[in-house]
Amino acid sequence: MSWLPDDFVHPVHVPVPGTPLHLRPIRESDTAIDYPAVMNSRERLWEVFGPAWGWPAATMTYEEDRVDLLRHEREIAAHQSFNYALLNEDETALLGCVYVDPPERTGSDAEVCWWVVDELAGSETERALDALVPRWIATAWPFRQPRHIGHDLTWAEWLALPPVP
C-alpha cells in the first residue's frame, strides 16, 4: 500500500502568506540557485540535518547537488517523497526547502521538515513559513498524523524513535 492515495494530486504552487514567496516542487534545473543557497547556509544546515541525513556535506559539489535534485524530481513524480523549493516571485532565488516524506520512524504517517537560508533565519519570512507549513500539510495533504521534525519534536528525539519496520 502506498503512503498516499492513488488519486492524490500534489500541490504545485503554494503562496507563503504575507510574503512575495511561494513553494513549488524542486527540479534538477534549480541546481544553479539551490547549490549556493545550501552551501552558503551549510554549517547551520549540517547542525540540523547532518546527524540524521549526513547532509549537506562540506565537500558537496555542484554536480552532486544536481544529481540529488534529479533524484528529488523523480521521487516527486513517483509520489515517493516531496521536496518543495521556497522561491522568490521570479524564481531567481531559492531561499529554503520543505520536505514531505513517508515516515522513517514509528508514530506518524508523514514526516515534514523545512529550512530557510541563513539570512532569513529568525526573520518574519521564516515565521511565515513556520505558520504556513503545518496548516498547509493539514489542509492540502491526506495525512492523519504528520510529524513536523524540528518543531513538534527535536531531531534528536526523532532519531531516538524506533524505525518503521
Short mmCIF file of N, CA and C in Angstrom, two decimals:
data_model
loop_
_atom_site.label_atom_id
_atom_site.label_comp_id
_atom_site.label_asym_id
_atom_site.label_seq_id
_atom_site.Cartn_x
_atom_site.Cartn_y
_atom_site.Cartn_z
N MET A 1 0.84 -1.19 0.00
CA MET A 1 0.00 0.00 0.00
C MET A 1 0.88 1.25 0.00
N SER A 2 0.53 2.20 -0.82
CA SER A 2 1.27 3.45 -0.92
C SER A 2 1.00 4.32 0.31
N TRP A 3 1.90 5.21 0.60
CA TRP A 3 1.69 6.14 1.73
C TRP A 3 0.73 7.26 1.36
N LEU A 4 0.38 7.38 0.06
CA LEU A 4 -0.57 8.38 -0.42
C LEU A 4 -1.67 7.69 -1.22
N PRO A 5 -2.89 8.24 -1.20
CA PRO A 5 -3.94 7.66 -2.04
C PRO A 5 -3.55 7.73 -3.52
N ASP A 6 -3.96 6.75 -4.28
CA ASP A 6 -3.61 6.69 -5.70
C ASP A 6 -4.05 7.92 -6.47
N ASP A 7 -5.16 8.54 -6.05
CA ASP A 7 -5.68 9.69 -6.78
C ASP A 7 -5.18 11.04 -6.23
N PHE A 8 -4.24 11.01 -5.29
CA PHE A 8 -3.74 12.26 -4.71
C PHE A 8 -2.95 13.06 -5.76
N VAL A 9 -3.23 14.35 -5.84
CA VAL A 9 -2.51 15.26 -6.72
C VAL A 9 -1.76 16.24 -5.81
N HIS A 10 -0.44 16.24 -5.90
CA HIS A 10 0.33 17.11 -5.01
C HIS A 10 0.26 18.57 -5.46
N PRO A 11 0.28 19.48 -4.50
CA PRO A 11 0.26 20.91 -4.85
C PRO A 11 1.48 21.28 -5.67
N VAL A 12 1.30 22.21 -6.62
CA VAL A 12 2.41 22.63 -7.47
C VAL A 12 2.80 24.09 -7.28
N HIS A 13 1.97 24.88 -6.58
CA HIS A 13 2.30 26.28 -6.30
C HIS A 13 1.59 26.67 -5.01
N VAL A 14 2.38 27.03 -4.01
CA VAL A 14 1.83 27.36 -2.70
C VAL A 14 2.36 28.73 -2.27
N PRO A 15 1.52 29.77 -2.29
CA PRO A 15 1.97 31.08 -1.83
C PRO A 15 2.25 31.06 -0.32
N VAL A 16 3.25 31.80 0.11
CA VAL A 16 3.55 31.95 1.53
C VAL A 16 2.91 33.27 1.97
N PRO A 17 1.83 33.21 2.75
CA PRO A 17 1.09 34.42 3.13
C PRO A 17 1.99 35.48 3.76
N GLY A 18 1.72 36.73 3.37
CA GLY A 18 2.46 37.85 3.93
C GLY A 18 3.83 38.06 3.33
N THR A 19 4.17 37.27 2.30
CA THR A 19 5.47 37.40 1.64
C THR A 19 5.26 37.33 0.13
N PRO A 20 6.25 37.73 -0.64
CA PRO A 20 6.16 37.55 -2.10
C PRO A 20 6.67 36.17 -2.55
N LEU A 21 6.83 35.26 -1.61
CA LEU A 21 7.45 33.96 -1.89
C LEU A 21 6.39 32.88 -2.11
N HIS A 22 6.85 31.77 -2.70
CA HIS A 22 5.98 30.61 -2.90
C HIS A 22 6.82 29.34 -2.84
N LEU A 23 6.11 28.25 -2.67
CA LEU A 23 6.70 26.91 -2.72
C LEU A 23 6.28 26.25 -4.02
N ARG A 24 7.21 25.48 -4.59
CA ARG A 24 6.87 24.61 -5.71
C ARG A 24 7.83 23.44 -5.69
N PRO A 25 7.43 22.32 -6.27
CA PRO A 25 8.32 21.16 -6.30
C PRO A 25 9.67 21.52 -6.92
N ILE A 26 10.72 21.06 -6.26
CA ILE A 26 12.08 21.35 -6.75
C ILE A 26 12.36 20.55 -8.01
N ARG A 27 13.26 21.08 -8.82
CA ARG A 27 13.63 20.43 -10.09
C ARG A 27 15.15 20.39 -10.21
N GLU A 28 15.61 19.49 -11.02
CA GLU A 28 17.04 19.44 -11.33
C GLU A 28 17.51 20.78 -11.86
N SER A 29 16.69 21.45 -12.63
CA SER A 29 17.07 22.74 -13.22
C SER A 29 17.24 23.85 -12.18
N ASP A 30 16.89 23.58 -10.93
CA ASP A 30 17.09 24.56 -9.85
C ASP A 30 18.49 24.51 -9.26
N THR A 31 19.34 23.65 -9.74
CA THR A 31 20.67 23.49 -9.15
C THR A 31 21.42 24.82 -9.04
N ALA A 32 21.33 25.65 -10.06
CA ALA A 32 22.09 26.92 -10.04
C ALA A 32 21.68 27.84 -8.90
N ILE A 33 20.45 27.72 -8.41
CA ILE A 33 20.04 28.54 -7.27
C ILE A 33 20.01 27.74 -5.96
N ASP A 34 19.90 26.42 -6.06
CA ASP A 34 19.91 25.59 -4.86
C ASP A 34 21.32 25.48 -4.27
N TYR A 35 22.29 25.22 -5.11
CA TYR A 35 23.64 24.98 -4.61
C TYR A 35 24.16 26.15 -3.77
N PRO A 36 24.10 27.40 -4.23
CA PRO A 36 24.58 28.48 -3.38
C PRO A 36 23.74 28.66 -2.11
N ALA A 37 22.42 28.43 -2.20
CA ALA A 37 21.57 28.55 -1.01
C ALA A 37 22.01 27.55 0.05
N VAL A 38 22.23 26.32 -0.36
CA VAL A 38 22.63 25.27 0.57
C VAL A 38 24.03 25.52 1.11
N MET A 39 24.96 25.76 0.22
CA MET A 39 26.36 25.87 0.66
C MET A 39 26.63 27.14 1.46
N ASN A 40 25.90 28.22 1.19
CA ASN A 40 26.08 29.43 1.98
C ASN A 40 25.44 29.32 3.37
N SER A 41 24.59 28.32 3.57
CA SER A 41 23.97 28.06 4.87
C SER A 41 24.40 26.70 5.41
N ARG A 42 25.44 26.13 4.85
CA ARG A 42 25.82 24.75 5.12
C ARG A 42 26.06 24.45 6.58
N GLU A 43 26.79 25.29 7.28
CA GLU A 43 27.12 24.97 8.68
C GLU A 43 25.86 24.84 9.53
N ARG A 44 24.93 25.77 9.39
CA ARG A 44 23.69 25.69 10.16
C ARG A 44 22.85 24.50 9.70
N LEU A 45 22.78 24.26 8.39
CA LEU A 45 22.02 23.12 7.88
C LEU A 45 22.62 21.80 8.36
N TRP A 46 23.94 21.72 8.41
CA TRP A 46 24.59 20.49 8.89
C TRP A 46 24.22 20.23 10.35
N GLU A 47 24.17 21.28 11.15
CA GLU A 47 23.79 21.09 12.56
C GLU A 47 22.38 20.53 12.68
N VAL A 48 21.50 20.90 11.77
CA VAL A 48 20.12 20.41 11.79
C VAL A 48 20.02 19.03 11.16
N PHE A 49 20.49 18.88 9.92
CA PHE A 49 20.25 17.67 9.14
C PHE A 49 21.41 16.68 9.12
N GLY A 50 22.59 17.13 9.49
CA GLY A 50 23.77 16.27 9.41
C GLY A 50 23.64 14.95 10.16
N PRO A 51 23.25 14.99 11.46
CA PRO A 51 23.17 13.73 12.20
C PRO A 51 22.16 12.73 11.61
N ALA A 52 21.07 13.23 11.04
CA ALA A 52 20.04 12.34 10.50
C ALA A 52 20.30 11.95 9.05
N TRP A 53 20.72 12.90 8.24
CA TRP A 53 20.81 12.69 6.80
C TRP A 53 22.23 12.72 6.26
N GLY A 54 23.19 13.18 7.05
CA GLY A 54 24.54 13.35 6.53
C GLY A 54 24.60 14.41 5.44
N TRP A 55 23.77 15.45 5.59
CA TRP A 55 23.61 16.48 4.56
C TRP A 55 23.57 17.84 5.21
N PRO A 56 24.11 18.85 4.56
CA PRO A 56 24.94 18.84 3.35
C PRO A 56 26.42 18.70 3.72
N ALA A 57 27.07 17.80 3.09
CA ALA A 57 28.49 17.57 3.34
C ALA A 57 29.29 18.82 2.94
N ALA A 58 30.36 19.07 3.66
CA ALA A 58 31.22 20.23 3.37
C ALA A 58 31.83 20.12 1.98
N THR A 59 31.95 18.90 1.50
CA THR A 59 32.60 18.67 0.20
C THR A 59 31.60 18.50 -0.94
N MET A 60 30.31 18.75 -0.69
CA MET A 60 29.31 18.55 -1.74
C MET A 60 29.63 19.44 -2.94
N THR A 61 29.66 18.82 -4.11
CA THR A 61 29.95 19.55 -5.34
C THR A 61 28.65 19.96 -6.02
N TYR A 62 28.78 20.86 -6.97
CA TYR A 62 27.64 21.28 -7.78
C TYR A 62 27.02 20.08 -8.47
N GLU A 63 27.84 19.21 -9.01
CA GLU A 63 27.34 18.02 -9.71
C GLU A 63 26.61 17.08 -8.74
N GLU A 64 27.12 16.91 -7.53
CA GLU A 64 26.43 16.08 -6.55
C GLU A 64 25.07 16.68 -6.19
N ASP A 65 25.01 18.00 -6.08
CA ASP A 65 23.73 18.66 -5.81
C ASP A 65 22.77 18.45 -6.98
N ARG A 66 23.27 18.57 -8.20
CA ARG A 66 22.43 18.36 -9.38
C ARG A 66 21.83 16.95 -9.38
N VAL A 67 22.66 15.96 -9.09
CA VAL A 67 22.20 14.56 -9.04
C VAL A 67 21.15 14.39 -7.93
N ASP A 68 21.38 15.04 -6.79
CA ASP A 68 20.43 14.96 -5.67
C ASP A 68 19.09 15.59 -6.07
N LEU A 69 19.13 16.73 -6.75
CA LEU A 69 17.89 17.38 -7.17
C LEU A 69 17.16 16.55 -8.23
N LEU A 70 17.90 15.90 -9.10
CA LEU A 70 17.29 15.00 -10.08
C LEU A 70 16.58 13.85 -9.36
N ARG A 71 17.22 13.31 -8.32
CA ARG A 71 16.59 12.25 -7.51
C ARG A 71 15.30 12.77 -6.89
N HIS A 72 15.35 13.97 -6.31
CA HIS A 72 14.14 14.55 -5.72
C HIS A 72 13.05 14.73 -6.78
N GLU A 73 13.41 15.23 -7.94
CA GLU A 73 12.44 15.45 -9.01
C GLU A 73 11.76 14.13 -9.40
N ARG A 74 12.54 13.08 -9.50
CA ARG A 74 11.99 11.76 -9.85
C ARG A 74 11.11 11.21 -8.73
N GLU A 75 11.53 11.39 -7.47
CA GLU A 75 10.72 10.93 -6.34
C GLU A 75 9.39 11.68 -6.28
N ILE A 76 9.41 12.97 -6.59
CA ILE A 76 8.17 13.75 -6.62
C ILE A 76 7.25 13.19 -7.70
N ALA A 77 7.78 12.98 -8.89
CA ALA A 77 6.96 12.45 -10.00
C ALA A 77 6.35 11.10 -9.65
N ALA A 78 7.07 10.29 -8.88
CA ALA A 78 6.59 8.96 -8.49
C ALA A 78 5.78 8.98 -7.19
N HIS A 79 5.63 10.17 -6.59
CA HIS A 79 4.95 10.33 -5.29
C HIS A 79 5.59 9.51 -4.18
N GLN A 80 6.92 9.38 -4.24
CA GLN A 80 7.65 8.67 -3.20
C GLN A 80 8.02 9.59 -2.04
N SER A 81 8.35 10.82 -2.34
CA SER A 81 8.63 11.86 -1.35
C SER A 81 8.61 13.19 -2.09
N PHE A 82 8.63 14.29 -1.33
CA PHE A 82 8.47 15.61 -1.93
C PHE A 82 9.46 16.59 -1.33
N ASN A 83 10.06 17.39 -2.19
CA ASN A 83 10.93 18.48 -1.78
C ASN A 83 10.40 19.72 -2.49
N TYR A 84 9.97 20.69 -1.69
CA TYR A 84 9.46 21.94 -2.24
C TYR A 84 10.50 23.03 -2.03
N ALA A 85 10.80 23.76 -3.09
CA ALA A 85 11.71 24.90 -3.01
C ALA A 85 10.92 26.13 -2.58
N LEU A 86 11.51 26.92 -1.70
CA LEU A 86 10.98 28.23 -1.32
C LEU A 86 11.63 29.24 -2.25
N LEU A 87 10.82 29.89 -3.08
CA LEU A 87 11.34 30.72 -4.16
C LEU A 87 10.77 32.13 -4.12
N ASN A 88 11.56 33.08 -4.66
CA ASN A 88 11.05 34.43 -4.85
C ASN A 88 10.10 34.42 -6.05
N GLU A 89 9.46 35.56 -6.31
CA GLU A 89 8.42 35.62 -7.35
C GLU A 89 8.88 35.16 -8.71
N ASP A 90 10.06 35.62 -9.14
CA ASP A 90 10.53 35.25 -10.48
C ASP A 90 11.42 34.01 -10.49
N GLU A 91 11.49 33.34 -9.36
CA GLU A 91 12.23 32.08 -9.22
C GLU A 91 13.70 32.21 -9.60
N THR A 92 14.29 33.34 -9.21
CA THR A 92 15.72 33.54 -9.42
C THR A 92 16.52 33.30 -8.14
N ALA A 93 15.82 33.08 -7.02
CA ALA A 93 16.50 32.81 -5.75
C ALA A 93 15.75 31.71 -5.01
N LEU A 94 16.50 30.71 -4.55
CA LEU A 94 15.97 29.66 -3.69
C LEU A 94 16.34 30.06 -2.27
N LEU A 95 15.33 30.11 -1.40
CA LEU A 95 15.52 30.65 -0.05
C LEU A 95 15.29 29.62 1.05
N GLY A 96 15.04 28.38 0.66
CA GLY A 96 14.82 27.31 1.63
C GLY A 96 14.11 26.15 0.95
N CYS A 97 13.76 25.15 1.76
CA CYS A 97 13.06 23.97 1.24
C CYS A 97 12.13 23.42 2.30
N VAL A 98 11.10 22.71 1.83
CA VAL A 98 10.18 21.97 2.68
C VAL A 98 10.18 20.53 2.17
N TYR A 99 10.38 19.58 3.08
CA TYR A 99 10.40 18.16 2.73
C TYR A 99 9.16 17.48 3.30
N VAL A 100 8.48 16.71 2.49
CA VAL A 100 7.32 15.92 2.89
C VAL A 100 7.64 14.49 2.51
N ASP A 101 7.88 13.67 3.53
CA ASP A 101 8.39 12.32 3.30
C ASP A 101 7.54 11.26 3.99
N PRO A 102 7.57 10.04 3.46
CA PRO A 102 6.94 8.94 4.20
C PRO A 102 7.70 8.72 5.50
N PRO A 103 7.05 8.19 6.50
CA PRO A 103 7.73 8.05 7.80
C PRO A 103 8.89 7.05 7.77
N GLU A 104 9.97 7.47 8.40
CA GLU A 104 11.11 6.58 8.65
C GLU A 104 11.07 6.06 10.08
N ARG A 105 10.35 6.76 10.95
CA ARG A 105 10.22 6.40 12.37
C ARG A 105 8.75 6.15 12.68
N THR A 106 8.48 5.29 13.65
CA THR A 106 7.11 4.93 14.00
C THR A 106 6.37 6.11 14.61
N GLY A 107 5.03 6.08 14.47
CA GLY A 107 4.19 7.05 15.14
C GLY A 107 3.63 8.16 14.28
N SER A 108 3.88 8.13 12.99
CA SER A 108 3.31 9.16 12.10
C SER A 108 3.05 8.55 10.73
N ASP A 109 2.28 9.28 9.93
CA ASP A 109 2.05 8.83 8.55
C ASP A 109 2.78 9.71 7.54
N ALA A 110 3.50 10.73 8.03
CA ALA A 110 4.34 11.57 7.17
C ALA A 110 5.31 12.32 8.07
N GLU A 111 6.47 12.62 7.52
CA GLU A 111 7.47 13.41 8.24
C GLU A 111 7.79 14.65 7.42
N VAL A 112 7.64 15.79 8.07
CA VAL A 112 7.76 17.08 7.40
C VAL A 112 8.82 17.91 8.12
N CYS A 113 9.70 18.52 7.35
CA CYS A 113 10.68 19.44 7.93
C CYS A 113 11.00 20.51 6.90
N TRP A 114 11.59 21.59 7.36
CA TRP A 114 11.88 22.70 6.46
C TRP A 114 13.01 23.55 7.00
N TRP A 115 13.56 24.36 6.09
CA TRP A 115 14.65 25.27 6.45
C TRP A 115 14.59 26.51 5.56
N VAL A 116 15.25 27.55 6.05
CA VAL A 116 15.46 28.75 5.25
C VAL A 116 16.95 29.05 5.25
N VAL A 117 17.37 29.85 4.28
CA VAL A 117 18.78 30.27 4.20
C VAL A 117 19.15 31.09 5.42
N ASP A 118 20.45 31.16 5.70
CA ASP A 118 20.92 31.86 6.89
C ASP A 118 20.36 33.26 7.03
N GLU A 119 20.34 34.01 5.93
CA GLU A 119 19.91 35.42 6.04
C GLU A 119 18.44 35.57 6.41
N LEU A 120 17.65 34.50 6.30
CA LEU A 120 16.24 34.55 6.70
C LEU A 120 15.98 33.90 8.05
N ALA A 121 16.98 33.26 8.64
CA ALA A 121 16.80 32.60 9.94
C ALA A 121 16.38 33.64 10.98
N GLY A 122 15.27 33.36 11.67
CA GLY A 122 14.76 34.27 12.70
C GLY A 122 13.95 35.44 12.17
N SER A 123 13.72 35.47 10.86
CA SER A 123 13.03 36.61 10.23
C SER A 123 11.51 36.39 10.20
N GLU A 124 10.80 37.45 9.79
CA GLU A 124 9.36 37.35 9.57
C GLU A 124 9.06 36.31 8.49
N THR A 125 9.93 36.21 7.50
CA THR A 125 9.73 35.22 6.44
C THR A 125 9.78 33.81 7.01
N GLU A 126 10.76 33.55 7.88
CA GLU A 126 10.82 32.22 8.49
C GLU A 126 9.58 31.97 9.35
N ARG A 127 9.13 32.96 10.08
CA ARG A 127 7.92 32.80 10.90
C ARG A 127 6.70 32.55 10.01
N ALA A 128 6.63 33.22 8.86
CA ALA A 128 5.52 32.98 7.94
C ALA A 128 5.54 31.54 7.42
N LEU A 129 6.73 31.03 7.10
CA LEU A 129 6.86 29.64 6.65
C LEU A 129 6.51 28.68 7.78
N ASP A 130 6.99 28.98 8.99
CA ASP A 130 6.68 28.15 10.16
C ASP A 130 5.17 28.06 10.39
N ALA A 131 4.45 29.16 10.15
CA ALA A 131 3.00 29.17 10.32
C ALA A 131 2.30 28.44 9.17
N LEU A 132 2.82 28.62 7.96
CA LEU A 132 2.19 28.02 6.78
C LEU A 132 2.29 26.51 6.76
N VAL A 133 3.47 25.96 6.97
CA VAL A 133 3.70 24.54 6.68
C VAL A 133 2.73 23.62 7.43
N PRO A 134 2.59 23.71 8.75
CA PRO A 134 1.64 22.80 9.41
C PRO A 134 0.20 22.96 8.91
N ARG A 135 -0.22 24.20 8.64
CA ARG A 135 -1.57 24.47 8.13
C ARG A 135 -1.74 23.86 6.73
N TRP A 136 -0.74 24.05 5.89
CA TRP A 136 -0.76 23.52 4.52
C TRP A 136 -0.81 21.99 4.53
N ILE A 137 0.01 21.39 5.36
CA ILE A 137 0.03 19.93 5.45
C ILE A 137 -1.33 19.42 5.93
N ALA A 138 -1.94 20.12 6.89
CA ALA A 138 -3.24 19.70 7.43
C ALA A 138 -4.37 19.85 6.42
N THR A 139 -4.27 20.82 5.51
CA THR A 139 -5.39 21.08 4.61
C THR A 139 -5.20 20.53 3.19
N ALA A 140 -3.98 20.43 2.72
CA ALA A 140 -3.76 20.04 1.32
C ALA A 140 -3.25 18.61 1.15
N TRP A 141 -2.91 17.96 2.25
CA TRP A 141 -2.35 16.62 2.20
C TRP A 141 -3.26 15.65 2.94
N PRO A 142 -3.23 14.37 2.62
CA PRO A 142 -4.17 13.41 3.19
C PRO A 142 -3.69 12.71 4.47
N PHE A 143 -2.85 13.38 5.25
CA PHE A 143 -2.27 12.73 6.42
C PHE A 143 -3.15 12.90 7.66
N ARG A 144 -3.11 11.89 8.54
CA ARG A 144 -3.82 11.95 9.81
C ARG A 144 -2.89 12.29 10.97
N GLN A 145 -1.63 11.88 10.85
CA GLN A 145 -0.66 12.10 11.94
C GLN A 145 0.68 12.56 11.38
N PRO A 146 0.73 13.71 10.74
CA PRO A 146 2.04 14.17 10.26
C PRO A 146 2.91 14.61 11.43
N ARG A 147 4.18 14.41 11.28
CA ARG A 147 5.16 14.81 12.31
C ARG A 147 6.00 15.93 11.71
N HIS A 148 6.13 17.03 12.44
CA HIS A 148 6.91 18.18 12.00
C HIS A 148 8.24 18.17 12.76
N ILE A 149 9.22 17.54 12.16
CA ILE A 149 10.52 17.36 12.82
C ILE A 149 11.21 18.72 12.94
N GLY A 150 11.73 18.96 14.14
CA GLY A 150 12.35 20.24 14.42
C GLY A 150 11.35 21.23 14.98
N HIS A 151 10.08 20.85 15.02
CA HIS A 151 9.03 21.71 15.56
C HIS A 151 8.20 20.96 16.59
N ASP A 152 7.60 19.82 16.22
CA ASP A 152 6.85 19.00 17.19
C ASP A 152 7.80 18.26 18.13
N LEU A 153 8.95 17.92 17.61
CA LEU A 153 9.98 17.22 18.37
C LEU A 153 11.33 17.57 17.77
N THR A 154 12.36 17.41 18.56
CA THR A 154 13.70 17.73 18.07
C THR A 154 14.19 16.61 17.15
N TRP A 155 15.25 16.90 16.42
CA TRP A 155 15.86 15.88 15.59
C TRP A 155 16.42 14.75 16.44
N ALA A 156 16.97 15.08 17.59
CA ALA A 156 17.50 14.03 18.49
C ALA A 156 16.36 13.13 18.97
N GLU A 157 15.22 13.71 19.32
CA GLU A 157 14.07 12.90 19.74
C GLU A 157 13.59 12.03 18.59
N TRP A 158 13.58 12.57 17.38
CA TRP A 158 13.18 11.80 16.21
C TRP A 158 14.12 10.63 15.98
N LEU A 159 15.42 10.89 16.06
CA LEU A 159 16.41 9.82 15.85
C LEU A 159 16.27 8.71 16.89
N ALA A 160 15.77 9.05 18.08
CA ALA A 160 15.63 8.06 19.15
C ALA A 160 14.39 7.18 18.97
N LEU A 161 13.47 7.56 18.11
CA LEU A 161 12.27 6.76 17.88
C LEU A 161 12.61 5.46 17.13
N PRO A 162 11.82 4.42 17.32
CA PRO A 162 12.06 3.18 16.58
C PRO A 162 11.82 3.37 15.09
N PRO A 163 12.67 2.79 14.26
CA PRO A 163 12.44 2.86 12.81
C PRO A 163 11.16 2.15 12.41
N VAL A 164 10.57 2.58 11.31
CA VAL A 164 9.40 1.88 10.75
C VAL A 164 9.89 0.51 10.30
N PRO A 165 9.15 -0.55 10.69
CA PRO A 165 9.59 -1.90 10.29
C PRO A 165 9.58 -2.11 8.78
#
